[in-house]
Every structure is written in C-alpha cells, then in structure tokens.
C-alpha cells in the first residue's frame, strides 16, 4: 500500500487565477510529501513503505464545436480545443510556468465558456523531479541504498514522457481524454532537468527568444555585449546570466538572494547557455550547441518545453554558388534534411515552411545593421534552400553523390544544424528561422585555412550577432500572438500554446 498525500478531488473554476492557485496547492503538497519521505529514506528510515505523490491536472469538457470568437482571439492559433469532448493534461512547476498557465487558462475560459476542473491526477511524480535545484541527496547514499529507491519511490518512466502528442501519432484509448498540451508533466520535468545538465543554467533563466550558434566566437561576443548592457543604466535588460548561474545585475539594481548560489563551473557544460534577461522574460538566450545535428536535436527537444516565442540559428555555412562571397549571408527559406536525426519523428515528406514573420524580421535586421538597402541588399544576402548533413566530410564521398543532390535541390548553402533546428521548431510548434554566414566555398576551391578563418571571424561575428539581436527586437515588437503561426498547427491541435 502506498503512502500518499491527501487526495484533492477535481474542483471547478471560472477564474483562471483561482485555478492556478489550486494547481500550486496540489503541486506544492505533492513535492513536500516526496521531499520529506526522501529525507527519512536517506536517514535510513524505511517505516513509510511505498511512497507516492501525483501531479495536478487541468481538464475541460465541451459539448459543441462552436466557441466565442473575439477580434483578439481570432488572431490566435491556440487557446481552444478542436471540438466537443474531454480534454486534460498534467501540470508541473507552477512557480516556473505561472504566467504561461494563467494565459492558457484564461483563453480556455474565454473561448469555450466552460469551467476548468483542477485536481490530483493519477500520474506519479518521479522522486528525482521533486528535488530542489541545489539538492544532491543521492550523493549521501550508498549504491545499495540507491538501488532500494526503486522499491520505495516512483522513478522516471520513459513510457510516460514520449513525444507522441507533438509528433501527431498519439491516439487515446477508449474512454481516455484528449490532450490539452503537447507535453505531459513528466516530459516537461525530464527536459527541465536535462537543460540544467547540458547548459549549466537554471531553466528559470531562459528567455522567450533563443539564438543558437555553433561557434564559440559568437558566444564570446554575446558575453561582451551582455556585460556592456549591464553597465548601461538605461538598458532594457536587467541581468546577464552565465553557466553556473552566475548573475550580473544591471548597474543600479540590487542583487537578489538567489544570486549568491551562482558559481563559475570548473569546466563549461556541453552546450553552455547565456541569458540577457528582461523583466517580462522577453530577453535573449544564446546557446552554443556545438557541431552536428544530434546536438541540435537534443537541445531543441528540451528547450521546446519552455514554449519560447522563437528560435533562430546563427552559424556558418559552406556557400554552394560561385557567385557568393565569403561573408555573404544566407536566409533559409527551405531545407534539405540529410541530418537523419528526426526521420522517425518527422518524415522527410513533411515540408518545413518558411515563416513570413521570421523571414521579414531577419531581412529587415540585415538591412538595419549593415545599412544596405533595396536592391543592393541582394549583393550580401541570398535567400534560398539550406541543406544540412550529418557527414562533416561530405565533400570526400565518391561519385559526387551529395553534390548532385544538393544541386538538384537548388541549395545555396550547406551546414550541419539548421535543418534540424527548423524541423524541430516545426514539430514542436516553435517559430524558427535561419541566418547563416558563408565561411568557405569548398566546391569552388575556397576552403577554410587558419589565418583566413581567424580574419573572417573577427570581421563578421560582431555584425552577424547584432543582426540576430536586431531580429529579436523586431519580433518582440510584433507581439507574440503574431508569431505563433497557423502554419505550425495541425487539423486537430492541442489548446495550449
């Protein structure tokens, strides 16, 4: 028999804030129950027997396909269910997702005029996901004691956190509800823990606009810009956060209590993240994803649970056209996916469309930063198809097979990450874009050599990064409701953004 916290039966709400308060009450009670039990277990006390606590859930019932449509809601591609039925999802970390949950609850109430039901679900919380961010309780136990955890607590169950909903393959069994969100609570918790591991920063630090790069040069420049912004009392950014959760506050702002917990790590994590923080969370996060599509898929799999408003790839590429010059920019409007890391989740026959809002913002940002306007802009900015491969030495394959395929696709540039990031953005309904800079032209004898590469990086990195940041400014000014395009939503879509 399991030792459980008090069960809280579903209660109906017509006020989003009250519903969120109930979610928080259930979640906090479940987490406190698990932490207390874990403390007793670490101390050697096995008297509690089997220990379990479950996530909160939110549910709605609707018996009609109609909904209330206002001028504001008509612009949104989310916030409503597809038709009559029962819809629900489990929820986690209301401290982190409070504003997000509040927005989704309000939209459901406005669009459907039905009550929200909030109660305790039957989905167990894995004990690892109950630990506070700086808790390392397992380190105090012997290997034998850690093995016994399986007999006492629920551990992470991968069967409860697959991406069937996002992939469009999930089919509820007879009598089961339809999903309200792309991710279940265990899937979200899993990714939040992975983000800390891979990026070296708390999920709380992540901002709603994300820039990816595959070169440390860009990160070095972003760090310099971040620290410069913190010395400007008029900056829109209030903090700069680096791996180890090292926080620099804008000049004139007092440190917060949690800042003291930050400590520079002895070595950088696999994909370090840096955050220019705004008070409204609409700042800029930049992540060095390293090289290759596996890293690109890995990090976007996890950042997606934070529901960002957009992510953009800023990296280098091989120019495939003789007319291109080193330092020219490529704005991707299509992708050839030879990365192979998403073939099972997103078949190759699925097109990855360009998103007008992102494309226009990036092109305008190039013009703003370079001060090149009109027809002259085409001399430094090429729009076209980008091919991404998982073979870094594709040039050495026999019979020129990759070259032939790239030519047939009309590709203008090639890299190893952009198509992956765009495809995962499409899969997870996160607006995406790509702006690359031509750093070599291997088909035309212009390969990267150390001296030439260093000169190129010094000249182009600052400008390229500023273009990316300017694009974020333009997207932010549009408002998030315009970014989440209907192009990213299917026929029968979940309600949560």
Tab-separated table of C-alpha atoms in Angstrom:
chain	number	residue	atom	x	y	z
A	1	UNK	CA	0.000	0.000	0.000
A	2	UNK	CA	1.348	3.436	-0.928
A	3	UNK	CA	1.838	6.313	1.482
A	4	UNK	CA	0.134	9.246	-0.287
A	5	UNK	CA	-0.547	12.912	0.466
A	6	UNK	CA	-4.243	13.880	0.837
A	7	UNK	CA	-6.094	13.386	-2.438
A	8	UNK	CA	-7.669	16.586	-3.780
A	9	UNK	CA	-10.662	15.787	-5.957
A	10	UNK	CA	-11.318	17.853	-9.090
A	11	UNK	CA	-12.846	21.235	-8.304
A	12	UNK	CA	-14.461	23.553	-10.871
A	13	UNK	CA	-13.259	27.088	-11.537
A	14	UNK	CA	-14.385	30.005	-13.668
A	15	UNK	CA	-11.467	32.189	-12.579
A	16	UNK	CA	-8.028	31.448	-14.048
A	17	UNK	CA	-6.109	32.802	-11.044
A	18	UNK	CA	-8.106	30.636	-8.629
A	19	UNK	CA	-7.495	27.586	-10.839
A	20	UNK	CA	-3.764	28.314	-10.868
A	21	UNK	CA	-3.753	28.683	-7.073
A	22	UNK	CA	-5.297	25.213	-6.808
A	23	UNK	CA	-2.679	23.778	-9.167
A	24	UNK	CA	0.019	25.298	-6.965
A	25	UNK	CA	-1.565	23.936	-3.790
A	26	UNK	CA	-1.688	20.382	-5.159
A	27	UNK	CA	1.792	20.502	-6.639
A	28	UNK	CA	3.430	22.017	-3.565
A	29	UNK	CA	1.746	19.441	-1.326
A	30	UNK	CA	2.935	16.567	-3.505
A	31	UNK	CA	6.501	17.871	-3.654
A	32	UNK	CA	6.651	18.465	0.115
A	33	UNK	CA	5.396	14.898	0.677
A	34	UNK	CA	8.124	13.405	-1.526
A	35	UNK	CA	10.915	15.548	-0.107
A	36	UNK	CA	10.022	14.675	3.480
A	37	UNK	CA	9.866	10.987	2.634
A	38	UNK	CA	13.191	11.201	0.812
A	39	UNK	CA	14.841	12.853	3.803
A	40	UNK	CA	13.626	9.989	6.008
A	41	UNK	CA	14.834	7.417	3.465
A	42	UNK	CA	18.317	8.991	3.288
A	43	UNK	CA	18.450	8.839	7.090
A	44	UNK	CA	17.734	5.102	6.942
A	45	UNK	CA	14.059	5.184	7.927
A	46	UNK	CA	12.034	2.652	5.897
A	47	UNK	CA	8.888	2.771	8.034
A	48	UNK	CA	6.793	4.631	5.434
A	49	UNK	CA	6.759	1.718	2.982
A	50	UNK	CA	5.891	2.623	-0.608
A	51	UNK	CA	5.727	6.422	-1.131
A	52	UNK	CA	3.896	8.134	-3.976
A	53	UNK	CA	2.616	11.610	-4.913
A	54	UNK	CA	0.926	12.682	-8.148
A	55	UNK	CA	0.876	15.704	-10.422
A	56	UNK	CA	-2.056	18.130	-10.600
A	57	UNK	CA	-4.232	18.077	-13.701
A	58	UNK	CA	-6.461	20.530	-15.507
A	59	UNK	CA	-9.465	19.380	-17.523
A	60	UNK	CA	-12.273	20.840	-19.577
A	61	UNK	CA	-15.467	19.340	-21.024
A	62	UNK	CA	-17.155	20.856	-24.033
A	63	UNK	CA	-20.128	19.535	-25.996
A	64	UNK	CA	-20.014	21.804	-29.032
A	65	UNK	CA	-17.690	22.734	-31.869
A	66	UNK	CA	-18.612	26.400	-31.540
A	67	UNK	CA	-16.655	28.855	-29.431
A	68	UNK	CA	-16.685	32.534	-28.593
A	69	UNK	CA	-14.585	34.448	-31.117
A	70	UNK	CA	-13.435	37.998	-30.418
A	71	UNK	CA	-11.183	40.184	-32.588
A	72	UNK	CA	-8.329	39.358	-30.212
A	73	UNK	CA	-8.868	35.594	-30.102
A	74	UNK	CA	-9.451	35.379	-33.858
A	75	UNK	CA	-5.772	36.212	-34.418
A	76	UNK	CA	-4.562	33.347	-32.225
A	77	UNK	CA	-3.756	29.855	-33.464
A	78	UNK	CA	-4.072	28.388	-29.960
A	79	UNK	CA	-6.219	28.690	-26.834
A	80	UNK	CA	-9.121	26.462	-27.938
A	81	UNK	CA	-9.893	22.776	-28.393
A	82	UNK	CA	-10.781	21.295	-31.760
A	83	UNK	CA	-14.293	20.098	-30.911
A	84	UNK	CA	-16.537	18.510	-28.312
A	85	UNK	CA	-15.057	16.108	-25.788
A	86	UNK	CA	-12.994	15.804	-22.625
A	87	UNK	CA	-9.521	17.305	-22.675
A	88	UNK	CA	-6.873	17.299	-19.951
A	89	UNK	CA	-3.182	17.492	-19.173
A	90	UNK	CA	-0.948	17.094	-16.153
A	91	UNK	CA	0.930	20.169	-14.922
A	92	UNK	CA	4.237	20.807	-13.185
A	93	UNK	CA	6.355	23.639	-11.784
A	94	UNK	CA	3.628	26.294	-11.382
A	95	UNK	CA	6.352	28.516	-9.914
A	96	UNK	CA	8.100	28.499	-13.304
A	97	UNK	CA	5.041	28.351	-15.580
A	98	UNK	CA	2.633	30.595	-13.640
A	99	UNK	CA	2.244	33.255	-16.347
A	100	UNK	CA	2.039	30.656	-19.098
A	101	UNK	CA	-0.613	28.610	-17.297
A	102	UNK	CA	-2.584	31.729	-16.448
A	103	UNK	CA	-2.657	32.753	-20.133
A	104	UNK	CA	-3.767	29.285	-21.275
A	105	UNK	CA	-6.471	29.050	-18.591
A	106	UNK	CA	-7.854	32.468	-19.479
A	107	UNK	CA	-8.018	31.594	-23.176
A	108	UNK	CA	-9.892	28.352	-22.486
A	109	UNK	CA	-12.400	30.202	-20.303
A	110	UNK	CA	-12.878	32.978	-22.855
A	111	UNK	CA	-13.127	30.721	-25.900
A	112	UNK	CA	-15.354	27.988	-24.529
A	113	UNK	CA	-17.259	29.490	-21.596
A	114	UNK	CA	-16.858	26.253	-19.631
A	115	UNK	CA	-15.416	25.593	-16.199
A	116	UNK	CA	-11.863	24.442	-15.597
A	117	UNK	CA	-11.514	21.344	-13.440
A	118	UNK	CA	-8.361	21.138	-11.325
A	119	UNK	CA	-7.495	18.154	-9.153
A	120	UNK	CA	-4.958	15.448	-8.383
A	121	UNK	CA	-4.095	13.206	-11.325
A	122	UNK	CA	-3.112	9.529	-11.240
A	123	UNK	CA	0.303	10.303	-12.838
A	124	UNK	CA	3.056	9.748	-10.231
A	125	UNK	CA	5.818	12.321	-9.792
A	126	UNK	CA	9.234	10.617	-10.115
A	127	UNK	CA	11.106	11.345	-6.915
A	128	UNK	CA	14.093	12.752	-8.844
A	129	UNK	CA	11.844	15.506	-10.173
A	130	UNK	CA	10.938	16.563	-6.623
A	131	UNK	CA	14.465	17.571	-5.653
A	132	UNK	CA	15.135	21.279	-5.262
A	133	UNK	CA	17.585	22.711	-7.776
A	134	UNK	CA	20.581	22.575	-5.456
A	135	UNK	CA	19.679	19.299	-3.717
A	136	UNK	CA	22.015	16.356	-4.237
A	137	UNK	CA	20.585	13.917	-1.728
A	138	UNK	CA	21.501	10.771	-3.668
A	139	UNK	CA	25.169	11.555	-3.194
A	140	UNK	CA	24.773	10.841	0.520
A	141	UNK	CA	23.601	7.245	-0.044
A	142	UNK	CA	25.443	4.022	-0.707
A	143	UNK	CA	24.961	2.236	-4.031
A	144	UNK	CA	22.856	-0.406	-2.281
A	145	UNK	CA	20.641	2.251	-0.730
A	146	UNK	CA	20.163	3.957	-4.103
A	147	UNK	CA	19.072	0.637	-5.586
A	148	UNK	CA	16.397	0.317	-2.892
A	149	UNK	CA	14.857	3.612	-4.044
A	150	UNK	CA	13.006	1.637	-6.714
A	151	UNK	CA	11.133	-0.244	-4.018
A	152	UNK	CA	10.035	2.933	-2.234
A	153	UNK	CA	9.610	5.705	-4.817
A	154	UNK	CA	8.454	6.177	-8.386
A	155	UNK	CA	11.420	6.724	-10.696
A	156	UNK	CA	11.364	8.338	-14.159
A	157	UNK	CA	9.352	6.222	-16.604
A	158	UNK	CA	10.214	6.947	-20.235
A	159	UNK	CA	6.909	5.429	-21.342
A	160	UNK	CA	5.139	8.379	-19.694
A	161	UNK	CA	7.189	11.031	-21.462
A	162	UNK	CA	7.362	10.255	-25.166
A	163	UNK	CA	6.592	12.825	-27.873
A	164	UNK	CA	3.590	11.101	-29.411
A	165	UNK	CA	1.371	14.162	-28.926
A	166	UNK	CA	3.833	16.530	-30.586
A	167	UNK	CA	4.520	14.027	-33.368
A	168	UNK	CA	0.813	13.676	-34.138
A	169	UNK	CA	0.879	9.914	-33.526
A	170	UNK	CA	-0.805	9.787	-30.096
A	171	UNK	CA	-4.181	8.056	-30.041
A	172	UNK	CA	-6.040	7.976	-26.711
A	173	UNK	CA	-7.604	4.661	-25.806
A	174	UNK	CA	-11.370	4.349	-25.482
A	175	UNK	CA	-12.583	6.439	-22.560
A	176	UNK	CA	-9.337	8.390	-22.229
A	177	UNK	CA	-9.329	12.205	-22.590
A	178	UNK	CA	-7.800	14.081	-25.487
A	179	UNK	CA	-4.606	16.035	-24.653
A	180	UNK	CA	-4.674	19.742	-23.815
A	181	UNK	CA	-0.924	20.302	-24.185
A	182	UNK	CA	1.961	18.997	-26.292
A	183	UNK	CA	3.892	17.804	-23.244
A	184	UNK	CA	2.839	15.896	-20.158
A	185	UNK	CA	4.216	16.956	-16.775
A	186	UNK	CA	6.817	14.142	-16.603
A	187	UNK	CA	8.086	15.063	-20.077
A	188	UNK	CA	8.425	18.700	-19.004
A	189	UNK	CA	10.246	17.786	-15.789
A	190	UNK	CA	12.599	15.495	-17.683
A	191	UNK	CA	13.609	18.319	-20.025
A	192	UNK	CA	13.972	20.878	-17.235
A	193	UNK	CA	16.497	18.598	-15.558
A	194	UNK	CA	18.306	17.968	-18.844
A	195	UNK	CA	18.556	21.709	-19.506
A	196	UNK	CA	20.409	22.264	-16.253
A	197	UNK	CA	22.787	19.452	-17.170
A	198	UNK	CA	23.501	20.477	-20.763
A	199	UNK	CA	23.520	24.282	-20.451
A	200	UNK	CA	24.773	24.838	-16.913
A	201	UNK	CA	21.973	27.287	-16.121
A	202	UNK	CA	18.583	27.101	-14.454
A	203	UNK	CA	15.520	26.759	-16.703
A	204	UNK	CA	14.245	29.881	-14.948
A	205	UNK	CA	16.978	31.906	-16.670
A	206	UNK	CA	15.825	31.053	-20.198
A	207	UNK	CA	14.205	33.829	-22.176
A	208	UNK	CA	11.431	33.673	-24.772
A	209	UNK	CA	13.749	34.349	-27.713
A	210	UNK	CA	16.612	31.920	-28.326
A	211	UNK	CA	19.646	32.249	-30.585
A	212	UNK	CA	21.638	29.121	-31.444
A	213	UNK	CA	25.189	29.117	-32.703
A	214	UNK	CA	27.810	26.505	-33.476
A	215	UNK	CA	30.858	28.668	-32.762
A	216	UNK	CA	32.329	29.959	-29.509
A	217	UNK	CA	33.280	33.219	-31.268
A	218	UNK	CA	29.610	34.233	-31.179
A	219	UNK	CA	29.342	33.389	-27.504
A	220	UNK	CA	32.427	35.466	-26.681
A	221	UNK	CA	30.842	38.428	-28.444
A	222	UNK	CA	27.486	37.857	-26.729
A	223	UNK	CA	29.223	37.794	-23.344
A	224	UNK	CA	30.922	41.102	-24.116
A	225	UNK	CA	27.599	42.628	-25.197
A	226	UNK	CA	25.875	41.252	-22.115
A	227	UNK	CA	28.369	42.760	-19.711
A	228	UNK	CA	28.301	46.058	-21.602
A	229	UNK	CA	24.497	46.132	-21.268
A	230	UNK	CA	24.825	45.628	-17.510
A	231	UNK	CA	26.925	48.788	-17.301
A	232	UNK	CA	24.210	50.816	-19.027
A	233	UNK	CA	21.610	52.088	-16.530
A	234	UNK	CA	19.138	52.665	-19.394
A	235	UNK	CA	19.411	49.122	-20.800
A	236	UNK	CA	16.148	47.195	-21.267
A	237	UNK	CA	17.907	44.161	-19.819
A	238	UNK	CA	18.062	43.708	-16.048
A	239	UNK	CA	20.534	40.830	-15.689
A	240	UNK	CA	23.065	38.703	-17.532
A	241	UNK	CA	23.304	35.047	-16.500
A	242	UNK	CA	26.151	32.699	-17.392
A	243	UNK	CA	26.823	28.977	-16.799
A	244	UNK	CA	26.901	28.121	-13.132
A	245	UNK	CA	24.003	30.582	-12.720
A	246	UNK	CA	26.491	33.402	-12.305
A	247	UNK	CA	24.367	36.562	-12.303
A	248	UNK	CA	25.456	40.090	-13.171
A	249	UNK	CA	22.755	42.659	-12.414
A	250	UNK	CA	22.342	45.887	-14.347
A	251	UNK	CA	24.130	48.769	-12.669
A	252	UNK	CA	21.886	50.342	-10.039
A	253	UNK	CA	19.898	47.143	-9.357
A	254	UNK	CA	20.357	45.278	-6.095
A	255	UNK	CA	21.430	41.638	-6.052
A	256	UNK	CA	18.781	39.042	-5.269
A	257	UNK	CA	19.140	36.311	-2.663
A	258	UNK	CA	19.471	33.518	-5.235
A	259	UNK	CA	22.414	35.289	-6.896
A	260	UNK	CA	24.699	34.089	-4.100
A	261	UNK	CA	24.128	30.481	-5.207
A	262	UNK	CA	25.824	31.122	-8.551
A	263	UNK	CA	29.329	29.790	-9.023
A	264	UNK	CA	31.516	29.613	-12.108
A	265	UNK	CA	31.812	25.945	-13.096
A	266	UNK	CA	35.256	24.291	-13.234
A	267	UNK	CA	34.557	23.473	-16.887
A	268	UNK	CA	31.897	24.537	-19.347
A	269	UNK	CA	28.913	22.238	-19.894
A	270	UNK	CA	28.318	20.527	-23.231
A	271	UNK	CA	26.067	23.279	-24.622
A	272	UNK	CA	26.571	26.396	-22.475
A	273	UNK	CA	23.749	28.948	-22.355
A	274	UNK	CA	23.882	32.695	-21.680
A	275	UNK	CA	20.887	34.858	-20.928
A	276	UNK	CA	20.199	38.570	-21.391
A	277	UNK	CA	17.219	38.860	-19.080
A	278	UNK	CA	14.270	41.215	-19.345
A	279	UNK	CA	11.728	41.667	-16.572
A	280	UNK	CA	8.998	40.268	-18.849
A	281	UNK	CA	11.128	37.239	-19.822
A	282	UNK	CA	11.247	38.507	-23.415
A	283	UNK	CA	15.031	38.806	-23.409
A	284	UNK	CA	17.547	36.758	-25.385
A	285	UNK	CA	19.088	33.379	-24.589
A	286	UNK	CA	22.079	32.247	-26.620
A	287	UNK	CA	23.278	28.640	-26.687
A	288	UNK	CA	26.446	27.216	-28.190
A	289	UNK	CA	25.117	23.903	-29.497
A	290	UNK	CA	28.464	22.743	-30.858
A	291	UNK	CA	28.697	20.853	-34.134
A	292	UNK	CA	26.230	18.409	-35.610
A	293	UNK	CA	22.542	17.603	-35.873
A	294	UNK	CA	22.487	15.332	-32.796
A	295	UNK	CA	23.300	18.282	-30.542
A	296	UNK	CA	20.813	20.468	-32.411
A	297	UNK	CA	18.011	17.969	-31.881
A	298	UNK	CA	18.985	17.305	-28.287
A	299	UNK	CA	18.896	20.913	-27.106
A	300	UNK	CA	15.742	21.850	-29.022
A	301	UNK	CA	13.959	18.745	-27.674
A	302	UNK	CA	14.424	20.225	-24.217
A	303	UNK	CA	14.101	23.981	-24.783
A	304	UNK	CA	10.769	23.321	-26.508
A	305	UNK	CA	9.070	22.591	-23.154
A	306	UNK	CA	9.716	26.219	-22.149
A	307	UNK	CA	7.423	27.287	-25.032
A	308	UNK	CA	9.659	30.061	-26.424
A	309	UNK	CA	8.266	32.571	-28.899
A	310	UNK	CA	11.012	31.951	-31.486
A	311	UNK	CA	14.420	30.422	-32.037
A	312	UNK	CA	16.926	31.404	-34.714
A	313	UNK	CA	20.098	29.700	-35.901
A	314	UNK	CA	23.127	31.949	-36.415
A	315	UNK	CA	26.026	29.977	-37.782
A	316	UNK	CA	28.467	29.452	-40.594
A	317	UNK	CA	27.894	27.538	-43.781
A	318	UNK	CA	29.521	26.430	-46.971
A	319	UNK	CA	28.427	28.578	-49.881
A	320	UNK	CA	27.444	26.374	-52.819
A	321	UNK	CA	27.210	29.042	-55.523
A	322	UNK	CA	30.184	30.568	-57.298
A	323	UNK	CA	28.513	33.982	-57.148
A	324	UNK	CA	28.650	34.020	-53.337
A	325	UNK	CA	31.453	35.745	-51.490
A	326	UNK	CA	32.920	34.852	-48.103
A	327	UNK	CA	30.972	36.848	-45.533
A	328	UNK	CA	27.702	36.880	-47.510
A	329	UNK	CA	24.559	35.979	-45.597
A	330	UNK	CA	22.066	33.211	-46.388
A	331	UNK	CA	18.461	33.477	-45.229
A	332	UNK	CA	16.969	29.989	-45.418
A	333	UNK	CA	13.539	29.691	-46.983
A	334	UNK	CA	13.666	25.916	-47.428
A	335	UNK	CA	15.655	22.943	-46.135
A	336	UNK	CA	17.131	19.698	-47.419
A	337	UNK	CA	17.189	17.321	-44.470
A	338	UNK	CA	20.112	14.928	-44.714
A	339	UNK	CA	20.717	15.110	-40.953
A	340	UNK	CA	18.795	11.838	-40.288
A	341	UNK	CA	18.138	12.573	-36.588
A	342	UNK	CA	14.430	13.371	-36.979
A	343	UNK	CA	13.427	10.963	-39.728
A	344	UNK	CA	11.393	8.787	-37.338
A	345	UNK	CA	9.596	11.678	-35.632
A	346	UNK	CA	9.085	13.878	-38.690
A	347	UNK	CA	9.061	12.030	-42.042
A	348	UNK	CA	11.079	13.548	-44.865
A	349	UNK	CA	7.934	14.068	-46.941
A	350	UNK	CA	6.760	16.707	-44.426
A	351	UNK	CA	7.729	20.174	-45.766
A	352	UNK	CA	9.308	22.679	-43.379
A	353	UNK	CA	7.831	26.015	-44.497
A	354	UNK	CA	9.453	29.413	-44.152
A	355	UNK	CA	7.569	31.616	-41.666
A	356	UNK	CA	6.835	35.047	-43.081
A	357	UNK	CA	7.056	36.899	-39.761
A	358	UNK	CA	10.520	35.493	-39.061
A	359	UNK	CA	11.786	35.933	-42.633
A	360	UNK	CA	10.721	39.577	-42.822
A	361	UNK	CA	12.253	40.379	-39.429
A	362	UNK	CA	15.606	38.794	-40.303
A	363	UNK	CA	15.801	40.516	-43.684
A	364	UNK	CA	14.964	43.860	-42.111
A	365	UNK	CA	17.551	43.249	-39.402
A	366	UNK	CA	20.246	42.634	-42.037
A	367	UNK	CA	19.326	45.924	-43.704
A	368	UNK	CA	19.249	47.816	-40.391
A	369	UNK	CA	22.627	46.585	-39.177
A	370	UNK	CA	24.546	46.643	-42.474
A	371	UNK	CA	22.853	49.836	-43.696
A	372	UNK	CA	22.498	48.215	-47.118
A	373	UNK	CA	19.060	48.880	-48.565
A	374	UNK	CA	16.862	47.991	-51.510
A	375	UNK	CA	18.245	46.056	-54.437
A	376	UNK	CA	21.796	46.390	-53.090
A	377	UNK	CA	20.821	44.115	-50.194
A	378	UNK	CA	20.806	41.186	-52.604
A	379	UNK	CA	24.541	41.624	-53.067
A	380	UNK	CA	25.177	40.458	-49.476
A	381	UNK	CA	22.023	38.466	-48.629
A	382	UNK	CA	20.977	35.374	-50.549
A	383	UNK	CA	17.593	33.741	-49.895
A	384	UNK	CA	17.339	30.066	-50.748
A	385	UNK	CA	17.423	26.443	-49.680
A	386	UNK	CA	19.869	25.300	-46.999
A	387	UNK	CA	20.986	21.672	-46.919
A	388	UNK	CA	22.006	20.119	-43.593
A	389	UNK	CA	24.067	16.948	-43.469
A	390	UNK	CA	25.300	14.643	-40.710
A	391	UNK	CA	28.540	13.981	-42.619
A	392	UNK	CA	31.113	16.699	-41.946
A	393	UNK	CA	33.298	15.390	-44.783
A	394	UNK	CA	30.572	15.121	-47.392
A	395	UNK	CA	32.975	16.529	-49.977
A	396	UNK	CA	35.031	13.311	-49.834
A	397	UNK	CA	32.212	10.896	-50.679
A	398	UNK	CA	32.697	9.061	-54.004
A	399	UNK	CA	30.984	9.897	-57.281
A	400	UNK	CA	29.946	13.380	-56.117
A	401	UNK	CA	26.604	11.995	-54.957
A	402	UNK	CA	25.893	14.670	-52.283
A	403	UNK	CA	26.879	17.433	-54.699
A	404	UNK	CA	24.425	16.115	-57.262
A	405	UNK	CA	21.584	16.013	-54.746
A	406	UNK	CA	22.356	19.470	-53.450
A	407	UNK	CA	22.381	20.811	-56.976
A	408	UNK	CA	19.049	19.143	-57.755
A	409	UNK	CA	17.541	20.708	-54.621
A	410	UNK	CA	18.769	24.174	-55.682
A	411	UNK	CA	20.533	24.540	-52.323
A	412	UNK	CA	22.619	27.676	-51.922
A	413	UNK	CA	24.324	26.734	-48.653
A	414	UNK	CA	25.187	23.721	-46.522
A	415	UNK	CA	25.697	23.198	-42.791
A	416	UNK	CA	25.033	20.523	-40.162
A	417	UNK	CA	22.417	22.022	-37.829
A	418	UNK	CA	19.967	24.456	-39.437
A	419	UNK	CA	17.504	21.975	-40.926
A	420	UNK	CA	17.382	20.101	-37.619
A	421	UNK	CA	16.578	23.237	-35.650
A	422	UNK	CA	13.927	24.308	-38.146
A	423	UNK	CA	12.382	20.824	-38.301
A	424	UNK	CA	12.199	20.565	-34.518
A	425	UNK	CA	10.676	24.032	-34.397
A	426	UNK	CA	8.020	22.828	-36.827
A	427	UNK	CA	7.486	19.624	-34.818
A	428	UNK	CA	7.138	21.459	-31.505
A	429	UNK	CA	5.220	24.484	-32.882
A	430	UNK	CA	8.072	26.907	-32.061
A	431	UNK	CA	8.604	29.651	-34.694
A	432	UNK	CA	12.039	29.240	-36.291
A	433	UNK	CA	14.454	30.916	-38.666
A	434	UNK	CA	17.984	30.604	-40.010
A	435	UNK	CA	20.574	33.223	-40.953
A	436	UNK	CA	23.938	31.786	-41.941
A	437	UNK	CA	27.201	33.392	-42.999
A	438	UNK	CA	29.295	31.926	-45.802
A	439	UNK	CA	32.681	30.971	-44.356
A	440	UNK	CA	34.007	28.781	-47.171
A	441	UNK	CA	33.192	27.565	-50.698
A	442	UNK	CA	34.580	24.021	-50.894
A	443	UNK	CA	33.079	23.329	-54.334
A	444	UNK	CA	34.979	26.285	-55.719
A	445	UNK	CA	38.378	25.802	-54.092
A	446	UNK	CA	37.873	28.301	-51.239
A	447	UNK	CA	38.375	26.241	-48.083
A	448	UNK	CA	38.906	27.494	-44.559
A	449	UNK	CA	42.552	27.947	-43.633
A	450	UNK	CA	43.569	29.047	-40.107
A	451	UNK	CA	44.782	32.545	-40.897
A	452	UNK	CA	41.961	33.353	-43.283
A	453	UNK	CA	39.387	31.903	-40.879
A	454	UNK	CA	40.575	33.990	-37.944
A	455	UNK	CA	40.415	37.177	-40.013
A	456	UNK	CA	36.945	36.259	-41.275
A	457	UNK	CA	35.636	35.552	-37.761
A	458	UNK	CA	36.932	38.866	-36.403
A	459	UNK	CA	35.213	40.773	-39.198
A	460	UNK	CA	31.868	39.037	-39.358
A	461	UNK	CA	30.918	37.655	-35.928
A	462	UNK	CA	30.037	41.006	-34.345
A	463	UNK	CA	27.866	42.071	-37.269
A	464	UNK	CA	26.142	38.691	-37.602
A	465	UNK	CA	25.289	38.594	-33.892
A	466	UNK	CA	23.948	42.137	-33.951
A	467	UNK	CA	21.694	41.170	-36.843
A	468	UNK	CA	20.315	38.270	-34.819
A	469	UNK	CA	19.671	40.510	-31.826
A	470	UNK	CA	18.047	43.142	-34.023
A	471	UNK	CA	15.761	40.463	-35.481
A	472	UNK	CA	14.670	39.582	-31.938
A	473	UNK	CA	13.867	43.239	-31.257
A	474	UNK	CA	11.670	43.361	-34.359
A	475	UNK	CA	9.908	40.101	-33.491
A	476	UNK	CA	9.329	41.242	-29.926
A	477	UNK	CA	7.738	44.454	-31.177
A	478	UNK	CA	5.268	42.439	-33.286
A	479	UNK	CA	3.845	40.708	-30.227
A	480	UNK	CA	3.924	37.002	-29.521
A	481	UNK	CA	0.368	36.431	-30.753
A	482	UNK	CA	1.501	37.124	-34.331
A	483	UNK	CA	4.493	34.794	-34.137
A	484	UNK	CA	2.700	31.543	-33.349
A	485	UNK	CA	1.631	30.873	-36.890
A	486	UNK	CA	-1.213	28.630	-38.053
A	487	UNK	CA	1.363	27.063	-40.366
A	488	UNK	CA	2.681	25.230	-37.314
A	489	UNK	CA	-0.674	23.836	-36.150
A	490	UNK	CA	-2.456	20.726	-37.423
A	491	UNK	CA	-6.163	19.996	-38.044
A	492	UNK	CA	-6.848	18.715	-34.521
A	493	UNK	CA	-4.453	20.684	-32.364
A	494	UNK	CA	-3.911	20.893	-28.605
A	495	UNK	CA	-5.196	24.066	-26.961
A	496	UNK	CA	-2.038	25.122	-25.106
A	497	UNK	CA	0.403	27.358	-26.993
